XYZ file of C-alpha atoms in Angstrom:
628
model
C 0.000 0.000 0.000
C 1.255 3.346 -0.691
C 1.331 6.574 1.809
C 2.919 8.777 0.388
C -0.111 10.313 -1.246
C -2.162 9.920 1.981
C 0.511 11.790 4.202
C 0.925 14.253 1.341
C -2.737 15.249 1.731
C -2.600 14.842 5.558
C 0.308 17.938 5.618
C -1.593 20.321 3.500
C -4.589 19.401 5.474
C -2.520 20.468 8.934
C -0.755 23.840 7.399
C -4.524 24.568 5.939
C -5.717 24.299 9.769
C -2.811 26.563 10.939
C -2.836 29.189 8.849
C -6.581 30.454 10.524
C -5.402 29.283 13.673
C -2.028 30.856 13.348
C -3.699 34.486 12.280
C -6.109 34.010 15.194
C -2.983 34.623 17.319
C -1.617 36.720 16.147
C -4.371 39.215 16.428
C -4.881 38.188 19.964
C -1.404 39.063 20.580
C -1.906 41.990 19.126
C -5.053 42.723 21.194
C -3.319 41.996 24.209
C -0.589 44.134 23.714
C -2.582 46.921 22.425
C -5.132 46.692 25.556
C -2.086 47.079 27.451
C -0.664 50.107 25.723
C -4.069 51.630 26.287
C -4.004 50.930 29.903
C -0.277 52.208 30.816
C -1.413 55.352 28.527
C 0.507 54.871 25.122
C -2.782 56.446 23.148
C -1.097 56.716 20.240
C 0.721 53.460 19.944
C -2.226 52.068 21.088
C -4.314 53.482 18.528
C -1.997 52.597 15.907
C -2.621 48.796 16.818
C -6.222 48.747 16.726
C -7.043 51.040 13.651
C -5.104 48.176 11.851
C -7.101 45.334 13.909
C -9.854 47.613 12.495
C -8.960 47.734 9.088
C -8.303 43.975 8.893
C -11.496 42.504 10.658
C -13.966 45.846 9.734
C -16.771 43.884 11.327
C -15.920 43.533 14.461
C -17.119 46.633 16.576
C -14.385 45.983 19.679
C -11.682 47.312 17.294
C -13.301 50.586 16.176
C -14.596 51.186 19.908
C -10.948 50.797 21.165
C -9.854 52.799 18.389
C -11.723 55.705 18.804
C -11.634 55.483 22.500
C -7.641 56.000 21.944
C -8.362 59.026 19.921
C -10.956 60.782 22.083
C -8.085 60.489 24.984
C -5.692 62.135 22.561
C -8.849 64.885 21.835
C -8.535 64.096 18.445
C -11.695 63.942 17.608
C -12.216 64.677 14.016
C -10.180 61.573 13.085
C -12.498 59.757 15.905
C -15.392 61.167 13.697
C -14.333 60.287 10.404
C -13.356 56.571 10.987
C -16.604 56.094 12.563
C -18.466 57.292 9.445
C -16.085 55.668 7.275
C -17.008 52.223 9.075
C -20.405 50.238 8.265
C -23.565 51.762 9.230
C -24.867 49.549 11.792
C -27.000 50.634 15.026
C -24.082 50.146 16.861
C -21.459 52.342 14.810
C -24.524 55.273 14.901
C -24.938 54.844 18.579
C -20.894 55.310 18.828
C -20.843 58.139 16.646
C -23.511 60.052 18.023
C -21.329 59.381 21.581
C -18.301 60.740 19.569
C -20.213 64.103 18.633
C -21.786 64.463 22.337
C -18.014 64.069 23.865
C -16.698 66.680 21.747
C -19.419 69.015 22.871
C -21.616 68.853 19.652
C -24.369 67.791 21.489
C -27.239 68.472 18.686
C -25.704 66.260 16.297
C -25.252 63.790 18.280
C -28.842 64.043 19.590
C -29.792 64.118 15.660
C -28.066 61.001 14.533
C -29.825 59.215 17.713
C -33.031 60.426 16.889
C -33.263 59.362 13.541
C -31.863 56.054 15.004
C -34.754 55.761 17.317
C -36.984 56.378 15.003
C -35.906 54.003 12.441
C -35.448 50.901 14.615
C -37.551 48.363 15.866
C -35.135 46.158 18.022
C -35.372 46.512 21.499
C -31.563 45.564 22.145
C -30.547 48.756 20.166
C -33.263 51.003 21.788
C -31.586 49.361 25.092
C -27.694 50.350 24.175
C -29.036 53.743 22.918
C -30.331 54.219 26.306
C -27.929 53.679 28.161
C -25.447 55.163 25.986
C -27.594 58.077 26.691
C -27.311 57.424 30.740
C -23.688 56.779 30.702
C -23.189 60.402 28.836
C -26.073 61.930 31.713
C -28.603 62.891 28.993
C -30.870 61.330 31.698
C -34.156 62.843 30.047
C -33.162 61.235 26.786
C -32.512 58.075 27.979
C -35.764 57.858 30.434
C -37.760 58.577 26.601
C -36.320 55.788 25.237
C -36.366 53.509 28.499
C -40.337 54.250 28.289
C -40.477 53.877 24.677
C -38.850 50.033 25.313
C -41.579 49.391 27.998
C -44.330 50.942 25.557
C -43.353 48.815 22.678
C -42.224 45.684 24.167
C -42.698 43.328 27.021
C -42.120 44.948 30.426
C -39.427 43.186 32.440
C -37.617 43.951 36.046
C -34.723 44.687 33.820
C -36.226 47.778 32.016
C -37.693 48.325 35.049
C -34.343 48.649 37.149
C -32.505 50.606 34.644
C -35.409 53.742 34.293
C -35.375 53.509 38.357
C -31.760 53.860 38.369
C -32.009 57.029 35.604
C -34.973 58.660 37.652
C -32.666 58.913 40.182
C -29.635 59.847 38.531
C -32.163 63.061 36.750
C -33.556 63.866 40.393
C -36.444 63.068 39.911
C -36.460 61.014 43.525
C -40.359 60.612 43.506
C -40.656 58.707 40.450
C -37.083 56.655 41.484
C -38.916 55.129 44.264
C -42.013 54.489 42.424
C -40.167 52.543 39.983
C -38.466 50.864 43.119
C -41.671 49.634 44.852
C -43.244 48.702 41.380
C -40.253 46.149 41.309
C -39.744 45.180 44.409
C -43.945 44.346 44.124
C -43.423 42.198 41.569
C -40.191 40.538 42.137
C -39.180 39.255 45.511
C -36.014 39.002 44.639
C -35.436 42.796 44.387
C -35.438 44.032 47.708
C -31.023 43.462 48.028
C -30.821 45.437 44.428
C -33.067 48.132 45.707
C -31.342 48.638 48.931
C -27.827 48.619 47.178
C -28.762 51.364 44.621
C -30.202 53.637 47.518
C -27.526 52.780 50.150
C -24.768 53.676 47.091
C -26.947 56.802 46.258
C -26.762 57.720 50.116
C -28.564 60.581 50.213
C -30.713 61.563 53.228
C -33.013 63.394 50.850
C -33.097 60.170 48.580
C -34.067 58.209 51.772
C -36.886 60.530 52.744
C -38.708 60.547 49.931
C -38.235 56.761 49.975
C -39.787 56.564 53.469
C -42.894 58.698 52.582
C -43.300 57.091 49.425
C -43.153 53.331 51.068
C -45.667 54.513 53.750
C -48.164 55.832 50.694
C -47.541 52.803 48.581
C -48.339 50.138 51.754
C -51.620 52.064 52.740
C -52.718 51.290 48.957
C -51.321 47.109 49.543
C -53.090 44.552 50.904
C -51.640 43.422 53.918
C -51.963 40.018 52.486
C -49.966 40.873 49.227
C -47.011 38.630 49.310
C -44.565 41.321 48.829
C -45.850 43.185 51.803
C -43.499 42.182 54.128
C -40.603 42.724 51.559
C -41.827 46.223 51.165
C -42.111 46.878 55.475
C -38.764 45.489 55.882
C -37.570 47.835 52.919
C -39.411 50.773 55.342
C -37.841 49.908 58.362
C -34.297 49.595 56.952
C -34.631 53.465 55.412
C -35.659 54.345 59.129
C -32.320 53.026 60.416
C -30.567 54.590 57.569
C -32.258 57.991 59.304
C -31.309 57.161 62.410
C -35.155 57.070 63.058
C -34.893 54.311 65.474
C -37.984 55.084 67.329
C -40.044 55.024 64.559
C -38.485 51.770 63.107
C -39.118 49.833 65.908
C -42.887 50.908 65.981
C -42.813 49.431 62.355
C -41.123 46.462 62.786
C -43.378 45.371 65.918
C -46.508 46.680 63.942
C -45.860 44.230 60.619
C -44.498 41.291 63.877
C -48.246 41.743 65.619
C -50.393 41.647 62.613
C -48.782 38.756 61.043
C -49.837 34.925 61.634
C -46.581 33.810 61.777
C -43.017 34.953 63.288
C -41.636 37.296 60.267
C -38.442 37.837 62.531
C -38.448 41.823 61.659
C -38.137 42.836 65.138
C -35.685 40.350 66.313
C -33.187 41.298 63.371
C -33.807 44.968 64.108
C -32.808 44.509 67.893
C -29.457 44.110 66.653
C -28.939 46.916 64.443
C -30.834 48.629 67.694
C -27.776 47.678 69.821
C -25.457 48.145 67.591
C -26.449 51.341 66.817
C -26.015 51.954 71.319
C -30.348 52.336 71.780
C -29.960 50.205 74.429
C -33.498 50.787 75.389
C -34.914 50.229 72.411
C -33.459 47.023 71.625
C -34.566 46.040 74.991
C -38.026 46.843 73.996
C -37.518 44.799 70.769
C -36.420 41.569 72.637
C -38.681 42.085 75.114
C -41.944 41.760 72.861
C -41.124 38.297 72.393
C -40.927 37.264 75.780
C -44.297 38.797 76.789
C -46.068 37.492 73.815
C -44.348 34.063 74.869
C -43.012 33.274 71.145
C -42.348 29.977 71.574
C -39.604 29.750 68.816
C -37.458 33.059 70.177
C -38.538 33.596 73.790
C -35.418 31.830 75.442
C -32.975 33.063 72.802
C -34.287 36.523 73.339
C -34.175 36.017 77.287
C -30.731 35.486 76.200
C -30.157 38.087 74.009
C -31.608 40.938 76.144
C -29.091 39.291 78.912
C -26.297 40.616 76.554
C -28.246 43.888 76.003
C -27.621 44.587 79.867
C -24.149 43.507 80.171
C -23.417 45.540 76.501
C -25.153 48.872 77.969
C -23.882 48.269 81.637
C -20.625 48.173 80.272
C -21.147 51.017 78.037
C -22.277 53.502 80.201
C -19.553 52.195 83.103
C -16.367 53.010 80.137
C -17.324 56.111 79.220
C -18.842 56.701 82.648
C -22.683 58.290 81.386
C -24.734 57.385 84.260
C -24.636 59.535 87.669
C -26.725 56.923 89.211
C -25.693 53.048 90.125
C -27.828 52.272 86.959
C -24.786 50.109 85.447
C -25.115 48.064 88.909
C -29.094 47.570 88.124
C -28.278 46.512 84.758
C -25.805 43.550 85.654
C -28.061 42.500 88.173
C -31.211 42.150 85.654
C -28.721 40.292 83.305
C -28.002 37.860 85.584
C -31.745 37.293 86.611
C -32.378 37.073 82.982
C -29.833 34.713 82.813
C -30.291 32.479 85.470
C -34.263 32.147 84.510
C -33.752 29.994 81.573
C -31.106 28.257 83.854
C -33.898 27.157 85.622
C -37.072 27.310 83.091
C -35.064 25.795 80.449
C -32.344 23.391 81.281
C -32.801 21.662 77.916
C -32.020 25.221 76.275
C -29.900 24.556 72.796
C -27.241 27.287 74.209
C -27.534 26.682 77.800
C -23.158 26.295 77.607
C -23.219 29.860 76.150
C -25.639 31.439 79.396
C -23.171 29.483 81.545
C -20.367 31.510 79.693
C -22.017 34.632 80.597
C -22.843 33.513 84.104
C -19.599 33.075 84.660
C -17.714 35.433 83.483
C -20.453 38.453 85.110
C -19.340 36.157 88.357
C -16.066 36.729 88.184
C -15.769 40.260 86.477
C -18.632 41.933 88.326
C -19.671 40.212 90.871
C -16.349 38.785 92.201
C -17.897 35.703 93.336
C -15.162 33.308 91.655
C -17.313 30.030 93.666
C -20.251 30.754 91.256
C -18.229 30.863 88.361
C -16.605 27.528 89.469
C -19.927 26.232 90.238
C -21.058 27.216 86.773
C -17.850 25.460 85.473
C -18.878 21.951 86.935
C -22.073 22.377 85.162
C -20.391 23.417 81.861
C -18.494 20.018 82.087
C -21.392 17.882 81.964
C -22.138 19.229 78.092
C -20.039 17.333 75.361
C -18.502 18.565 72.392
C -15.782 20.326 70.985
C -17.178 24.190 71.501
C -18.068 23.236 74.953
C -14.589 21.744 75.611
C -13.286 25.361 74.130
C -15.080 27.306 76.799
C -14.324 24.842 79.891
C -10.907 25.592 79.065
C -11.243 29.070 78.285
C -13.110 29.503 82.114
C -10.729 27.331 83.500
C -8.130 30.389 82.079
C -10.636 33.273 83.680
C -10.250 31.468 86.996
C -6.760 30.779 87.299
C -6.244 34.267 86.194
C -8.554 35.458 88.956
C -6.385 33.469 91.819
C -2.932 35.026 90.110
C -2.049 31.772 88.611
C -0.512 33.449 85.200
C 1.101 30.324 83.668
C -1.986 27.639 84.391
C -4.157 30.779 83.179
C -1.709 30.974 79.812
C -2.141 27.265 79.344
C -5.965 26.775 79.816
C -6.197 29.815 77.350
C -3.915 28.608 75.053
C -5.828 25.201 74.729
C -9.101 27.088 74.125
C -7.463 28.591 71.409
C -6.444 25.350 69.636
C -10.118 24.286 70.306
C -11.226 27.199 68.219
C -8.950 28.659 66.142
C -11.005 31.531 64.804
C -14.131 33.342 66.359
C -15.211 35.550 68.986
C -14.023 32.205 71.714
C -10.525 32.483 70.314
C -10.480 36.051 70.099
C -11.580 36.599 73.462
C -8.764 33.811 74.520
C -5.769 35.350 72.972
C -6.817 38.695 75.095
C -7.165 36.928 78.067
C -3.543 35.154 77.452
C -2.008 38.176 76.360
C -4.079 39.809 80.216
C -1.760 36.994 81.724
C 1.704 38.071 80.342
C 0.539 41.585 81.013
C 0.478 40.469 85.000
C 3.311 38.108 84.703
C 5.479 41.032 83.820
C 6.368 39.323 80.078
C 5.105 42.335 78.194
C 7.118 40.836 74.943
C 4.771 37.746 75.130
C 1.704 40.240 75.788
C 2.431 42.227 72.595
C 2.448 39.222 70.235
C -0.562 38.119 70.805
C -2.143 41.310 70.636
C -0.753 42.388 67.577
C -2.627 38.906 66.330
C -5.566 40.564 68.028
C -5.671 44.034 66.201
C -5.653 42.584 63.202
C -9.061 41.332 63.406
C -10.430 45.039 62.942
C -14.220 43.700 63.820
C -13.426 41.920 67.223
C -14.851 42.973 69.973
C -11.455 43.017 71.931
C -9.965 44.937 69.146
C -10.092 48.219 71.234
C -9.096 46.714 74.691
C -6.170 45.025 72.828
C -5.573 48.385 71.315
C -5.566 50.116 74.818
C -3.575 47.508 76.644
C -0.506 47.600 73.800
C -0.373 51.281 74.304
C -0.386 50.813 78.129
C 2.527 48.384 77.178
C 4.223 50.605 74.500
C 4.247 53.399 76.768
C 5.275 51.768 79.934
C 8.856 50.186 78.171
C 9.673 53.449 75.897
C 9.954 55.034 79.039
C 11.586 52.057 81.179
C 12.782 49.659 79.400
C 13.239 46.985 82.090
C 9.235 47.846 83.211
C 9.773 49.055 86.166
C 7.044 52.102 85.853
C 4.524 49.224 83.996
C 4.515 46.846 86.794
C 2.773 49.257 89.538
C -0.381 49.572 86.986
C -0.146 46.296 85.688
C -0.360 44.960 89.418
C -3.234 47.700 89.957
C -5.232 46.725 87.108
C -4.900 43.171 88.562
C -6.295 44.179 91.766
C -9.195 45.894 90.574
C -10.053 42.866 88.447
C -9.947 40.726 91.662
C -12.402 43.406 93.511
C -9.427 44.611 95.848
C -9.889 48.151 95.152
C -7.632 49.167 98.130
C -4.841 47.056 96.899
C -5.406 49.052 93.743
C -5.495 51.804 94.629
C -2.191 51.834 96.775
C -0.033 50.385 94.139
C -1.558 53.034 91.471
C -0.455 55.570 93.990
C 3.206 54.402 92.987
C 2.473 55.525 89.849
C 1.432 59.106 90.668
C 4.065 59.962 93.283
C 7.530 59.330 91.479
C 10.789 61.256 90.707
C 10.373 61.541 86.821
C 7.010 61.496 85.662
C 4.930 58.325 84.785
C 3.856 58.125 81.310
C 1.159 56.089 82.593
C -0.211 58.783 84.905
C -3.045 59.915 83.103
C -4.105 55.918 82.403
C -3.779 55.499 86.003
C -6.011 58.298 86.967
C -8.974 56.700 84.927
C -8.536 54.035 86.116
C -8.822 54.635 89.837
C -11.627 57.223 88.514
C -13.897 54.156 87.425
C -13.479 52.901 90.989
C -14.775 55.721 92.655
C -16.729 55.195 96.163
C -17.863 57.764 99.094
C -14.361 56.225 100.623
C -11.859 57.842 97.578
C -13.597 60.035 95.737
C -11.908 63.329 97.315
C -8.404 61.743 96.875
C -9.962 61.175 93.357
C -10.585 64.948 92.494
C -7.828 66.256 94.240
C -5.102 63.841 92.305
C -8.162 64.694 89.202
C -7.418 69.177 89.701
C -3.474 68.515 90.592
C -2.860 66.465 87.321
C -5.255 68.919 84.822
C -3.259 71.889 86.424
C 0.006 70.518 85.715
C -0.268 68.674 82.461
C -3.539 70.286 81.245
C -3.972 69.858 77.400
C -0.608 68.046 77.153
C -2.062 64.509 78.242
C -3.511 62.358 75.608
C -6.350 62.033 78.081
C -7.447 65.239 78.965
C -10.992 65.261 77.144
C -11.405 62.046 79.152
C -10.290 63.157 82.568
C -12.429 66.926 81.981
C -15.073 64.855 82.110
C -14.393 62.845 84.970
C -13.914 65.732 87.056
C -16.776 67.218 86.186
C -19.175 63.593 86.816
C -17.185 63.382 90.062
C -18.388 67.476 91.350
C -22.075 66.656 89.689
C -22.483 63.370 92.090
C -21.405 65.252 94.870
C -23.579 68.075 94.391
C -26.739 66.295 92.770
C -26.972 63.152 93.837
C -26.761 60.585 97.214
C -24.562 58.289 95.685
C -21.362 59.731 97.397
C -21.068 61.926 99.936
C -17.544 62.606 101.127
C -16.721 64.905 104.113
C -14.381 67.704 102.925
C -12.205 69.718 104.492
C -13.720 73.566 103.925
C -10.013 74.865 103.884
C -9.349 72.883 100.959
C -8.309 74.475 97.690
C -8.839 71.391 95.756
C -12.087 70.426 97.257
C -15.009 69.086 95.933
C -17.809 72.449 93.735
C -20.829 73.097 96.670
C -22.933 74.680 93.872
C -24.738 73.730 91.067
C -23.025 76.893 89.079
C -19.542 75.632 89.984
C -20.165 71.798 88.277
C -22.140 74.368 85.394
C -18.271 75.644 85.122
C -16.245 72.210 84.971
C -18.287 71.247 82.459
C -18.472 74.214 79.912
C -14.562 73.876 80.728
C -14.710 70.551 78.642
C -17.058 72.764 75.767
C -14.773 75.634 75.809
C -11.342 72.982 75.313
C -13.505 70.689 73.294
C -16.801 71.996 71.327
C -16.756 69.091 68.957
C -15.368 66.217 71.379
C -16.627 62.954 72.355
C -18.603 64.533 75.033
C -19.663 67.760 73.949
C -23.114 66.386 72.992
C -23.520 65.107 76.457
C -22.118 68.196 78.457
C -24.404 70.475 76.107
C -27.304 68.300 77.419
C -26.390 68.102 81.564
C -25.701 71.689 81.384
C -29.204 72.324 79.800
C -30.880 69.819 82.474
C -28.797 72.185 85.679
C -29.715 75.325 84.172
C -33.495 73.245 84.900
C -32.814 72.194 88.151
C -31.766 76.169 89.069
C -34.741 77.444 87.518
């Protein structure tokens, strides 16, 4: 048999195939490489490549957009012009011309060639690019004409729809925006996450206002039964966050929760954003509703959750010291009742390890009862699996910490770590270890694994790790070996353990050295948050002594304004503390309500946009009350 002739044919049959595939290539290649000149900037070289791309393959539009997109960066655009009128006459080419004209500022031509385009075609994908063509180059009017002409002539769809929604609001016309919005949302369930994207991008508090009276019109005219309804009240209540119109969103969300048959959730979600947002009160109002109503589904998780509302607003009002009155006490208290009722209603509770959590640690950290939180411990045990074993370890740490055994404390943290690896558990471990080396003295050991911590910007420890590396930064810039640490170190340790005197002697090592303490103005808080009827004049005076020498010059001194002025407004206003002072002493404690008036328009006059200006502006107004 002969092959010659068969393997003859069978080599022009493979150069035949590479020829095409070989060209195809090489114009990618030269794509490529063009594409890239146009991004680095090389217009002209850039140009150069695709006008020939353009020339060889005249059909295909990519090469005469990228070549006239070259030219309009190089403002040539009479050469931009002329290519495009040179090239076929399809839809496409107009629509691109007519852009061409518009971005040169000939803006009635290129309205011209458009019109005659919309006017001569009948395909709704051309109507569509001329449209948003038109968008993209903010004829808005233009391109809402031809949107409506699309929905007019052909099939209306969420699409279309979207688009003329999006260039309502883009034009200004707001009203009409959020029309289209609720028209789509009405008729697609799925809409409600596009609509909220393209208003929170928008972000405008007039956008949103509109929105909120338009949504209140539109569900008056909706059966409650409409399936979209709830889509539509969640869609109101969100905008009332975005407002900051937390009142009024929590009226809606328990409204569309009481008239529905079934649990829609509305309020639950929104008592997070509620807390979140620091309307403590609120959100307890939210959680509550399920608890009275007995919702079988939520009333033990929300007994739960309004536990954490407590400890979160306790907490907040105790750091940043906003209550004159032992309302922070009142609040840990009900969290622990809360608590410790579905203890004892509920022992079958799905998260009954996570209340012991919280029983504990409010045991150790507030209460100082470290027997409850090892009682709570033995119960923990008796739950198996591999979270639970995380947290027996991690309250083994909290305990051993609590009896100043650092390195059992490191360990037992260090295995609850391993148990979780990642999550608000391990986070809350790694600040605890790093708490440990703090005491120890091993600040080096302390900073690693806070630096692990700050990294996580969303943790909740994020700003107490932030706080505690500073205290550690601080401490060994000025003493290397830690010698000035190591007093409030120690202190911080004894406060922790409820051994406030022990606190506050070794923080009085701090205040009263040769060289001053960088640390002195840390110190001072802290001994500030543990104020009784026992320290608080020692409190003040240290308080006036410190803001006369360092005034302005401590890091602190919004901070410490304000706890001089809290201290003076307890003494005078309320029975919470009542100190005997000397009368002959300079530094002693305001008799008058005009004098506290004076400390605190002494934090407005150093700080009119501060933290606490909001707050002083408000207790001034309320003693200017009391006087009158």
């Amino acid at each position: 048999m002969n092959l010659r002739p068969f393997t003859t044919y069978l080599i022009i049959g493979f150069v035949a195939l590479s020829i095409p595939l070989s060209a195809a290539a090489q114009t990618g290649n030269a794509y490529s490489k063009a594409e890239q000149l146009l991004n680095q900037q090389e217009y002209q070289q850039a140009y150069k490549i695709f006008y020939r791309l353009h020339q060889e393959k005249p059909s295909v539009y990519t090469y005469l957009q990228k070549a006239t997109e070259c030219l309009i960066q190089l403002k040539d655009y009479e050469k931009a012009i002329t290519i495009t009128q040179e090239a076929n006459e399809s839809p496409r080419v107009l629509i691109r011309l007519g852009e061409i004209y518009h971005i040169s500022g000939d803006r009635k031509q290129a309205f011209a060639i458009w019109n005659e385009l919309q006017q001569q075609t009948d395909r709704q994908q051309t109507l569509l690019r001329l449209a948003n063509t038109m968008s993209d180059r903010q004829e808005h009017q233009k391109a809402i004409a031809v949107y409506q002409k699309i929905r007019r002539e052909f099939s209306a769809s969420s699409s279309i729809s979207a688009q003329l929604a999006d260039t309502y609001l883009q034009a200004g016309e707001y009203s009409k925006a959020i029309n289209e919005y609720l028209q789509l949302v009405k008729s697609n369930n799925r809409s409600v996450s596009y609509v909220q994207r393209q208003l929170l991008r928008f972000r405008d508090n007039q956008v949103y206002d509109v929105a909120i009276l338009e949504i209140s019109d539109f569900l008056d005219d909706l059966s409650p039964a409409h399936p979209q309804s709830i889509n539509l009240q969640q869609l109101e209540v969100w905008l009332l966050m975005e407002r900051k119109l937390y009142q009024r969103a929590l009226v809606t969300a328990q409204n569309v929760e009481s008239q529905s048959d079934q649990t829609t959730y509305i309020l639950y979600n929104l008592a997070d954003r509620l807390l979140a947002a620091n309307e403590f009160t609120l959100a307890e109002r939210a959680y509550s509703y399920y608890i009275e109503n007995n919702n079988s589904s939520l009333k033990y998780q929300c007994m739960e959750e309004l536990a954490s509302v407590y400890r979160r607003w306790a907490s907040y009002l105790e750091n940043y010291n906003l209550s004159l009155s032992p309302k922070k006490d009142e609040l840990y208290q009900k969290a622990r009742e809360k608590l410790l009722q579905i203890r004892q209603q509920n022992p079958n509770y799905r998260q009954l390890n996570e209340v012991l959590i919280a029983l504990s640690e409010m045991a150790l950290d507030v209460f100082h009862q470290p027997k409850e939180a090892s009682k709570y411990l033995k119960e923990l045990r008796k739950q198996s699996s591999k979270k639970v074993q995380a947290q027996i370890y991690f309250i083994k740490g909290r305990l051993h910490l609590y009896n100043n055994e650092h390195t059992r404390a490191r360990i037992a943290f260090t295995q609850s770590t391993k148990e979780t690896e990642t999550g608000a558990l391990a986070e809350k471990s790694r600040y605890y270890t790093a708490l440990a080396d703090f005491y120890s003295g091993d600040y080096e050991f302390a900073k690693i694994q806070l630096n692990a911590l700050e990294r996580q910007h969303t943790s909740y420890f994020a700003n107490d790790a932030v706080q505690l590396r500073m205290w550690i930064q601080d401490g060994l810039q000025a003493d290397s070996t830690g010698q000035q640490l190591a007093p409030l170190a120690k202190a911080v340790e004894y406060f922790s353990q409820g051994k406030d005197q022990l606190g506050k002697n070794k923080l009085q090592e701090v205040f009263h050295t040769e060289t001053p303490n960088p640390l002195a103005d840390n110190a001072l808080l802290i001994w500030s948050k543990h104020k009784n009827g026992n320290n608080v004049t020692a409190i003040y005076k240290e308080l006036t002594s410190y803001l006369k020498q360092r005034g302005a010059a401590s890091p602190l001194h919004e901070r410490l304004l304000w706890e001089k002025a809290r201290i003076a407004d307890q003494f005078v206003n309320t029975e919470s503390i009542s100190p005997e002072v000397p009368k002959n002493d300079s530094s002693q404690l305001p008799q008058s309500v005009d004098a506290v008036i004076n400390i605190y328009e002494d934090i407005i006059l150093n700080y009119p946009d501060g933290f606490y200006a909001s707050f002083v502006r408000q207790r001034i107004n309320e003693l200017q009350n009391i006087q009158t």
